[in-house]
Coordinates of C-alpha atoms in Angstrom, one line a residue:
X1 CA 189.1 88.9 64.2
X2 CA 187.0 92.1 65.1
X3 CA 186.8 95.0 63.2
X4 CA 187.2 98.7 64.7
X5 CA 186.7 102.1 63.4
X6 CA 189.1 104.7 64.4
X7 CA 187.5 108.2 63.7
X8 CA 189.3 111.0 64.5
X9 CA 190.3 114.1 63.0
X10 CA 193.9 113.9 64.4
X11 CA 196.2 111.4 62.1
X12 CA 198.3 111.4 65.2
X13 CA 195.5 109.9 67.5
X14 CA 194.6 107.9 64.7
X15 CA 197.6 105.9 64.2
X16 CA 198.2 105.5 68.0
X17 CA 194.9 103.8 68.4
X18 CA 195.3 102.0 65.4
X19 CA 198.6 100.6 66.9
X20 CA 197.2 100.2 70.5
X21 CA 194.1 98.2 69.1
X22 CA 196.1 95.8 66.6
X23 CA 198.4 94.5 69.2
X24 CA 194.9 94.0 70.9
X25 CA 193.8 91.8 67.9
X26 CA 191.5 93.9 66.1
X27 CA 191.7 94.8 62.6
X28 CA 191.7 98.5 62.1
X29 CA 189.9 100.7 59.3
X30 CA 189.9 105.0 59.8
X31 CA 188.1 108.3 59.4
X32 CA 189.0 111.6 59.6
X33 CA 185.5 112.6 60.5
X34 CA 181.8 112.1 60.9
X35 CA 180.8 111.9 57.3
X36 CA 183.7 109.5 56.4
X37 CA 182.9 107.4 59.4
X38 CA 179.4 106.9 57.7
X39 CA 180.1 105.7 53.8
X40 CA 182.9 103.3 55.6
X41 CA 180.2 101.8 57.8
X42 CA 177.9 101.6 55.0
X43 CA 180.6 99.6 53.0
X44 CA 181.5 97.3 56.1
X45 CA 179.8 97.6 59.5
X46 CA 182.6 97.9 62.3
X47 CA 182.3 95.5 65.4
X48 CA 183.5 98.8 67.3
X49 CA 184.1 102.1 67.0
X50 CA 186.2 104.6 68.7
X51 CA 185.1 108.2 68.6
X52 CA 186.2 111.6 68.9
X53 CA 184.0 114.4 69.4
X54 CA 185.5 117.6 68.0
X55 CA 185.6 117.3 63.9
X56 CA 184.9 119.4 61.0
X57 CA 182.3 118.1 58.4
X58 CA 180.0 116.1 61.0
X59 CA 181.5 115.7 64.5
X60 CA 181.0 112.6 66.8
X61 CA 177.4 113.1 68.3
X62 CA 176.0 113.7 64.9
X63 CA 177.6 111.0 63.6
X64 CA 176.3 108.7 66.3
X65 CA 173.0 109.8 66.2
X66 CA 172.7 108.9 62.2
X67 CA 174.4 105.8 62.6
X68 CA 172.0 104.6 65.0
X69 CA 169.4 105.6 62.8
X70 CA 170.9 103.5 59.6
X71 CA 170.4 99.8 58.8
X72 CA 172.7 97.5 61.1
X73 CA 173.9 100.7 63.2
X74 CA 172.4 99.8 66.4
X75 CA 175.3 96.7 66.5
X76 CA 178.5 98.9 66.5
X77 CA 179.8 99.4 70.4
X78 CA 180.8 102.9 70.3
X79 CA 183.3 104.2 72.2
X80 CA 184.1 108.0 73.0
X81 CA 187.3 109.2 73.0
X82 CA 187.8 113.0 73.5
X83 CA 188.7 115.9 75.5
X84 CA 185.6 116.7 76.4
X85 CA 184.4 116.3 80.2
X86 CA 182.1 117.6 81.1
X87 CA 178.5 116.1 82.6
X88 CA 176.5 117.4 79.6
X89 CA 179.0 116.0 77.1
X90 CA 179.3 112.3 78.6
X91 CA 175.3 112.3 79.3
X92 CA 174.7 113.6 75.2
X93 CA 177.1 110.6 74.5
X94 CA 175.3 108.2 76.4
X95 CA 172.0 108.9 75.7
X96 CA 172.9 108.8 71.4
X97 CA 173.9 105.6 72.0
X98 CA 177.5 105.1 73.2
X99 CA 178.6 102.3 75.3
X100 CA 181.6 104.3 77.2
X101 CA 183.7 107.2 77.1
X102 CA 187.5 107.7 77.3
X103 CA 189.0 111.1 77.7
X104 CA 192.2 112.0 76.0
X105 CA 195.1 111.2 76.5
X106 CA 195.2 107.7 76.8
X107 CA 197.2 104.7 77.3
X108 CA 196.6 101.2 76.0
X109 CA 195.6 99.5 79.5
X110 CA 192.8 102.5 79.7
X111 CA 192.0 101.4 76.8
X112 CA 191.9 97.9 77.4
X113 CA 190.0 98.2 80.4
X114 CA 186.7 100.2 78.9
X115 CA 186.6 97.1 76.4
X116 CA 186.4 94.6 78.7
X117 CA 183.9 96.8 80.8
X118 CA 181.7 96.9 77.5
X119 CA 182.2 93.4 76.6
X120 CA 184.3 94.1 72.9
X121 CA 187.1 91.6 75.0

């Protein structure tokens, strides 16, 4: 089974991707934000991760941008998931090292559909 990181300040958006992504088949660990994203990646490296952007302690570009710089965080596929659209904001994304982004809100086959195009199904 693949493991997934939900991080996310919102416990609502948390638990609706935790329930979207366990019917998909994954097994589902959370954060509330950049920092806790980090220690639970240095416990257990995730196979994915879905990210917001907008969180207080570290948000989800700094958090991408250490992870990529820790031991193992180059394998993590990361996934964007916010409210922010803009060109700058997807090509910051891209270039720190995520795979794709998904703007808010979102359904389960959106969801679906940017992990087959990165290759998590």
């Amino acid at each position: 089974m693949k493991s997934c990181l939900v991080v996310d300040d919102s416990r609502v958006i948390r638990k609706v991707a935790r329930r979207m992504l366990e019917e998909i088949g994954f097994s589902v660990e959370e954060a509330g934000d950049g920092k806790e994203a980090l220690e639970r990646c240095a416990a257990a490296m995730p196979d994915f991760i879905l990210l917001d952007w907008n969180m207080p302690v570290m948000n989800g570009i700094e958090f991408l941008r250490a992870l990529r710089e820790t031991p193992g965080g180059d394998a993590p596929i990361v996934v964007f998931c916010t409210t922010e659209n803009d060109i700058e904001h997807i090509q910051a994304a891209l270039e720190a090292g995520a795979s794709e982004y998904i703007m808010k809100p979102f359904d389960r086959e959106i969801l679906e559909a940017k992990l087959v195009s990165v290759g998590v199904l």
